[in-house]
Amino acid sequence: MRATRVKLLLAGLPVLIVALTVSGAYVFWKHMTQPLADVRRSTLTVLPVSDTVAKRAPANESVDVRPHELPRIEPGTVIPPKPAGGTRIVLHSVPRVTEGDIAKVPSSLSRLVSLFHLTILADVVPDPSIKPAHYRLTRVAVGLATETKGREMIVSTKTLGQFGPKLGFVERSSLAGNEASLDQALQVARTPTMVVFDATAIQRIAGRNQHVIHRHAVLVSPTDGKLQTFVWALERDDAGQYHLVDGKVRRLVTGAKEDRKLYVDAGLFTFGLPSQEAFALVDLPPGDDLAMSPQLQRGVESTLQTADDCLGLERLLRSATAATVAK
């Protein structure tokens, strides 16, 4: 009888090991994708998104500096979207563990890291009442895409039965965690031709994985409808003031598929499992860094509490872009 029990135990060990590995991956991923502590959101009155209002907003809409939830891309949307219409890709990022202590990351977690792809879309429309055509930015929305049947599609936990591939327990939990992270993204300002939004991130800066705020500014040219996207990293001090990190304001390659490289720091592992801070973005998305001036630095560090702040930032970004192109 004892020999039989030993045989049964040995036969069951592989199953037990697999179960522990999967559950460990789930616990780790759920922890890793928990929204970063966002003191700003807890102290602000965040207005719910209203896609209907945004789409019908007149061309002469006033500047809005109230924090809003960022709209989500509709599940089932194929990426890239159909050429017809005014929807454009701002950014489509595929994360991948590429640097640091890569050997510490199990293959199951590496697969999860690359499974869901951050996607940002912008809706651009011409105002028919103005001749020649005057373009405006009606909406910037975010979502998570994954490959299904040879194409990229936006998915959500609420519509998995309708859109997207069949996912197991761990993959669904990973998707839920990523969605919780998207919930932390806030639209902080907008004009008829610019939307500014913040997202929390962990980035590798000066040899350390650091919590930062990635501020995004999406601008449309009113004359030809072309998009420009800028991203920079900010830190916020105890007084609520922002400070530019690493001195970079980057104009992105708009519409490009980003190979989002991640750095793994084994010094931030506990009992063999990485903490939330163990994974960090290697850099901002690809593009060209703007020439920094004192005026531009003050603009990108602004708290954007007034319409003048918002309009001033838009003017500075457009001027800095023109100067960069001229060179």
Coordinates of C-alpha atoms in Angstrom, one line a residue:
M1 CA 0.0 0.0 0.0
R2 CA 2.8 2.4 0.9
A3 CA 4.6 1.7 -2.4
T4 CA 1.3 2.4 -4.3
R5 CA 0.9 5.8 -2.5
V6 CA 4.5 6.7 -3.4
K7 CA 3.9 5.9 -7.0
L8 CA 0.7 8.0 -7.1
L9 CA 2.5 10.9 -5.4
L10 CA 5.4 10.7 -8.0
A11 CA 2.9 10.5 -10.8
G12 CA 1.1 13.5 -9.6
L13 CA 4.2 15.7 -9.1
P14 CA 4.3 17.0 -12.7
V15 CA 0.7 18.1 -12.5
L16 CA 1.3 19.8 -9.2
I17 CA 4.3 21.6 -10.5
V18 CA 2.4 22.9 -13.6
A19 CA -0.5 24.0 -11.4
L20 CA 1.8 25.9 -9.0
T21 CA 3.6 27.5 -12.0
V22 CA 0.4 28.7 -13.5
S23 CA -1.0 30.0 -10.3
G24 CA 2.3 31.7 -9.5
A25 CA 2.2 33.3 -12.9
Y26 CA -1.3 34.5 -12.3
V27 CA -0.5 36.0 -8.8
F28 CA 2.6 37.7 -10.2
W29 CA 0.9 39.1 -13.2
K30 CA -2.1 40.3 -11.2
H31 CA 0.3 42.1 -8.8
M32 CA 2.4 43.5 -11.7
T33 CA -0.6 45.0 -13.5
Q34 CA -2.3 46.5 -10.5
P35 CA -2.8 50.2 -11.1
L36 CA 0.1 52.3 -9.8
A37 CA -0.8 54.4 -6.8
D38 CA -2.2 57.6 -8.3
V39 CA -2.6 60.3 -5.7
R40 CA -3.7 62.8 -8.4
R41 CA -6.8 60.8 -9.3
S42 CA -7.9 60.3 -5.7
T43 CA -7.8 64.1 -5.1
L44 CA -9.4 65.1 -8.4
T45 CA -13.0 65.2 -9.5
V46 CA -12.7 63.0 -12.6
L47 CA -15.5 63.4 -15.1
P48 CA -16.9 60.3 -16.9
V49 CA -16.3 60.1 -20.6
S50 CA -19.1 61.0 -23.0
D51 CA -18.3 59.8 -26.5
T52 CA -21.5 61.3 -27.9
V53 CA -20.7 64.8 -26.6
A54 CA -17.1 64.5 -27.9
K55 CA -18.1 63.4 -31.3
R56 CA -20.7 66.2 -31.7
A57 CA -18.5 69.0 -30.2
P58 CA -18.5 72.1 -32.3
A59 CA -15.3 73.3 -34.0
N60 CA -15.2 76.4 -31.7
E61 CA -15.6 74.3 -28.5
S62 CA -13.9 75.9 -25.5
V63 CA -10.7 74.6 -24.0
D64 CA -11.3 72.0 -21.3
V65 CA -8.8 71.5 -18.5
R66 CA -11.0 69.3 -16.3
P67 CA -9.8 65.8 -15.8
H68 CA -11.8 63.2 -17.7
E69 CA -11.8 59.5 -18.0
L70 CA -10.1 58.5 -21.3
P71 CA -12.5 56.8 -23.8
R72 CA -12.0 53.1 -24.7
I73 CA -11.7 51.8 -28.2
E74 CA -14.8 49.6 -29.0
P75 CA -14.1 45.9 -28.6
G76 CA -14.0 44.1 -32.0
T77 CA -12.2 47.1 -33.7
V78 CA -9.7 45.7 -36.1
I79 CA -6.2 47.2 -36.0
P80 CA -5.3 49.0 -38.2
P81 CA -8.8 50.5 -38.7
K82 CA -10.3 50.7 -42.1
P83 CA -8.7 53.4 -44.3
A84 CA -12.1 55.1 -44.8
G85 CA -13.2 57.5 -42.1
G86 CA -11.3 59.7 -39.8
T87 CA -9.8 57.2 -37.3
R88 CA -6.0 57.2 -37.2
I89 CA -3.5 55.0 -35.3
V90 CA -1.5 57.1 -32.8
L91 CA 0.4 54.3 -31.3
H92 CA 0.3 50.5 -31.3
S93 CA 2.8 48.9 -28.8
V94 CA 3.9 45.3 -28.6
P95 CA 5.8 44.8 -25.3
R96 CA 8.7 42.4 -25.1
V97 CA 11.3 41.5 -22.4
T98 CA 14.6 42.4 -24.1
E99 CA 17.1 43.7 -21.5
G100 CA 18.4 43.1 -18.0
D101 CA 18.0 39.8 -16.2
I102 CA 16.0 38.1 -18.9
A103 CA 16.8 34.6 -17.6
K104 CA 14.9 35.3 -14.4
V105 CA 11.6 35.6 -16.4
P106 CA 9.8 32.2 -17.0
S107 CA 8.7 31.7 -20.6
S108 CA 5.0 31.6 -19.5
L109 CA 5.4 35.2 -18.2
S110 CA 7.3 36.4 -21.2
R111 CA 4.3 35.2 -23.3
L112 CA 1.9 37.0 -21.1
V113 CA 3.9 40.2 -21.3
S114 CA 3.6 40.2 -25.1
L115 CA 0.0 39.0 -25.3
F116 CA -1.9 42.4 -25.1
H117 CA -0.9 45.4 -27.1
L118 CA -1.6 49.0 -26.0
T119 CA -3.3 50.8 -28.8
I120 CA -4.2 54.5 -29.1
L121 CA -6.5 55.8 -31.8
A122 CA -7.6 59.4 -32.7
D123 CA -10.7 60.5 -34.5
V124 CA -10.1 63.4 -36.9
V125 CA -12.9 65.1 -38.8
P126 CA -13.2 68.2 -41.1
D127 CA -15.7 70.9 -40.2
P128 CA -17.8 71.3 -43.4
S129 CA -19.0 74.8 -42.3
I130 CA -15.5 76.2 -42.9
K131 CA -13.9 76.6 -46.3
P132 CA -11.2 75.4 -47.0
A133 CA -11.6 72.4 -44.7
H134 CA -10.6 72.9 -41.1
Y135 CA -9.8 69.7 -39.2
R136 CA -10.4 69.1 -35.5
L137 CA -9.6 66.3 -33.1
T138 CA -12.8 64.8 -31.7
R139 CA -11.6 61.9 -29.6
V140 CA -8.5 60.1 -28.5
A141 CA -9.2 56.6 -27.1
V142 CA -7.2 53.7 -25.8
G143 CA -7.6 49.9 -25.8
L144 CA -5.9 46.5 -25.7
A145 CA -5.4 44.5 -28.9
T146 CA -4.3 40.9 -29.4
E147 CA -3.8 38.7 -32.4
T148 CA -6.8 36.6 -33.4
K149 CA -7.2 34.7 -36.6
G150 CA -4.2 36.4 -38.2
R151 CA -5.2 40.0 -37.4
E152 CA -5.1 42.4 -34.4
M153 CA -8.4 43.1 -32.7
I154 CA -9.4 45.2 -29.6
V155 CA -10.6 42.9 -26.8
S156 CA -12.1 43.4 -23.3
T157 CA -13.0 41.1 -20.5
K158 CA -16.7 42.0 -20.9
T159 CA -16.8 40.9 -24.6
L160 CA -14.4 38.0 -24.8
G161 CA -17.3 35.6 -25.7
Q162 CA -18.1 37.9 -28.7
F163 CA -14.8 39.3 -29.9
G164 CA -11.2 38.0 -29.7
P165 CA -9.7 34.5 -29.2
K166 CA -10.6 32.0 -26.5
L167 CA -8.4 32.8 -23.4
G168 CA -7.6 30.7 -20.4
F169 CA -7.9 31.7 -16.8
V170 CA -4.4 33.2 -16.6
E171 CA -4.8 35.2 -19.9
R172 CA -8.2 36.5 -18.8
S173 CA -6.7 37.6 -15.5
S174 CA -3.8 39.3 -17.3
L175 CA -6.3 41.2 -19.5
A176 CA -8.3 42.3 -16.5
G177 CA -5.1 43.6 -14.9
N178 CA -4.1 45.5 -18.0
E179 CA -7.6 47.0 -18.2
A180 CA -7.2 48.2 -14.6
S181 CA -4.0 49.9 -15.6
L182 CA -5.8 51.7 -18.5
D183 CA -8.3 53.0 -16.0
Q184 CA -5.6 55.2 -14.5
A185 CA -5.1 57.1 -17.8
L186 CA -6.6 60.6 -17.6
Q187 CA -7.4 63.2 -20.2
V188 CA -6.0 66.4 -18.5
A189 CA -6.6 69.0 -21.2
R190 CA -8.0 69.5 -24.7
T191 CA -8.5 72.1 -27.4
P192 CA -10.3 71.6 -30.7
T193 CA -6.9 70.5 -32.1
M194 CA -5.1 68.9 -29.2
V195 CA -5.7 66.2 -26.5
V196 CA -3.4 65.8 -23.5
F197 CA -3.6 62.7 -21.3
D198 CA -1.5 61.2 -18.6
A199 CA -0.6 57.5 -17.9
T200 CA 1.4 56.1 -15.1
A201 CA 4.5 54.1 -16.0
I202 CA 7.7 52.5 -14.8
Q203 CA 10.7 53.5 -16.9
R204 CA 14.4 52.7 -16.7
I205 CA 16.1 56.0 -16.0
A206 CA 19.7 56.6 -14.8
G207 CA 20.2 52.9 -14.1
R208 CA 17.0 52.5 -12.0
N209 CA 13.4 51.5 -12.6
Q210 CA 11.4 54.6 -11.6
H211 CA 7.7 55.4 -11.3
V212 CA 6.9 58.3 -13.7
I213 CA 4.0 59.9 -15.4
H214 CA 4.0 59.7 -19.2
R215 CA 2.2 62.7 -20.6
H216 CA 1.0 62.4 -24.2
A217 CA -0.1 65.3 -26.4
V218 CA -1.9 64.4 -29.6
L219 CA -2.2 67.3 -32.1
V220 CA -3.9 67.6 -35.5
S221 CA -3.0 70.1 -38.2
P222 CA -6.2 72.2 -38.8
T223 CA -5.2 72.6 -42.4
D224 CA -4.4 69.1 -43.6
G225 CA -5.6 66.8 -40.8
K226 CA -2.2 65.2 -40.2
L227 CA -1.4 64.0 -36.6
Q228 CA 1.6 64.6 -34.4
T229 CA 2.1 62.9 -31.1
F230 CA 4.5 63.9 -28.3
V231 CA 5.4 62.0 -25.1
W232 CA 7.5 63.0 -22.1
A233 CA 8.1 61.7 -18.6
L234 CA 7.2 63.7 -15.5
E235 CA 7.8 63.5 -11.8
R236 CA 5.5 65.2 -9.3
D237 CA 6.8 66.7 -6.1
D238 CA 5.1 67.0 -2.7
A239 CA 3.9 70.5 -3.7
G240 CA 2.1 69.2 -6.7
Q241 CA 4.5 70.6 -9.3
Y242 CA 5.7 68.6 -12.3
H243 CA 9.4 68.2 -13.3
L244 CA 10.6 66.9 -16.6
V245 CA 12.5 63.6 -16.3
D246 CA 15.6 62.9 -18.4
G247 CA 15.2 66.2 -20.4
K248 CA 13.3 64.6 -23.3
V249 CA 10.2 65.6 -25.2
R250 CA 9.8 63.1 -28.0
R251 CA 7.8 63.5 -31.2
L252 CA 6.7 60.0 -32.1
V253 CA 6.6 58.2 -35.3
T254 CA 2.8 58.5 -35.4
G255 CA 1.0 55.4 -36.5
A256 CA 4.0 53.1 -36.1
K257 CA 4.0 49.7 -34.5
E258 CA 6.3 50.1 -31.5
D259 CA 8.5 47.3 -30.3
R260 CA 8.1 48.2 -26.6
K261 CA 11.2 47.0 -25.0
L262 CA 11.2 46.1 -21.3
Y263 CA 14.1 45.9 -18.8
V264 CA 14.1 43.3 -16.0
D265 CA 15.9 44.1 -12.8
A266 CA 16.6 41.0 -10.7
G267 CA 17.5 43.1 -7.7
L268 CA 13.7 43.8 -7.4
F269 CA 12.8 40.1 -7.1
T270 CA 11.4 38.7 -3.9
F271 CA 11.5 34.9 -3.3
G272 CA 12.1 34.4 -7.0
L273 CA 9.2 36.6 -8.1
P274 CA 9.6 40.1 -9.6
S275 CA 7.9 43.0 -7.9
Q276 CA 5.8 45.5 -9.8
E277 CA 8.9 47.7 -10.2
A278 CA 11.1 44.9 -11.6
F279 CA 9.8 45.5 -15.2
A280 CA 10.4 48.9 -16.7
L281 CA 10.2 50.5 -20.1
V282 CA 13.6 50.9 -21.6
D283 CA 12.8 54.3 -23.2
L284 CA 10.0 56.4 -24.6
P285 CA 8.4 55.3 -27.8
P286 CA 10.5 55.8 -31.0
G287 CA 10.8 59.3 -32.5
D288 CA 12.8 62.5 -32.6
D289 CA 13.6 64.5 -29.4
L290 CA 12.7 68.2 -29.6
A291 CA 15.3 70.8 -29.0
M292 CA 14.7 71.9 -25.5
S293 CA 14.3 75.6 -24.6
P294 CA 13.5 77.2 -21.2
Q295 CA 10.0 78.1 -22.6
L296 CA 9.3 74.6 -23.8
Q297 CA 10.4 73.1 -20.5
R298 CA 8.1 75.4 -18.6
G299 CA 5.3 74.4 -21.0
V300 CA 5.7 70.7 -20.6
E301 CA 6.0 71.0 -16.8
S302 CA 2.8 73.0 -16.6
T303 CA 0.0 71.7 -14.4
L304 CA -2.4 72.8 -17.2
Q305 CA -4.9 74.3 -14.8
T306 CA -6.0 77.2 -17.1
A307 CA -7.0 77.6 -20.8
D308 CA -3.9 79.8 -21.3
D309 CA -1.7 77.0 -20.0
C310 CA -3.2 74.6 -22.5
L311 CA -3.1 76.9 -25.5
G312 CA 0.4 77.9 -24.6
L313 CA 1.6 74.3 -24.6
E314 CA 0.0 73.7 -28.0
R315 CA 1.8 76.7 -29.5
L316 CA 5.1 75.6 -28.0
L317 CA 4.9 72.1 -29.4
R318 CA 3.9 73.3 -32.8
S319 CA 6.8 75.9 -32.8
A320 CA 9.3 73.4 -31.5
T321 CA 8.3 70.9 -34.3
A322 CA 8.6 73.6 -37.0
A323 CA 12.1 74.4 -35.7
T324 CA 13.1 70.7 -35.6
V325 CA 11.9 70.2 -39.2
A326 CA 13.7 73.4 -40.4
K327 CA 17.0 71.9 -39.2

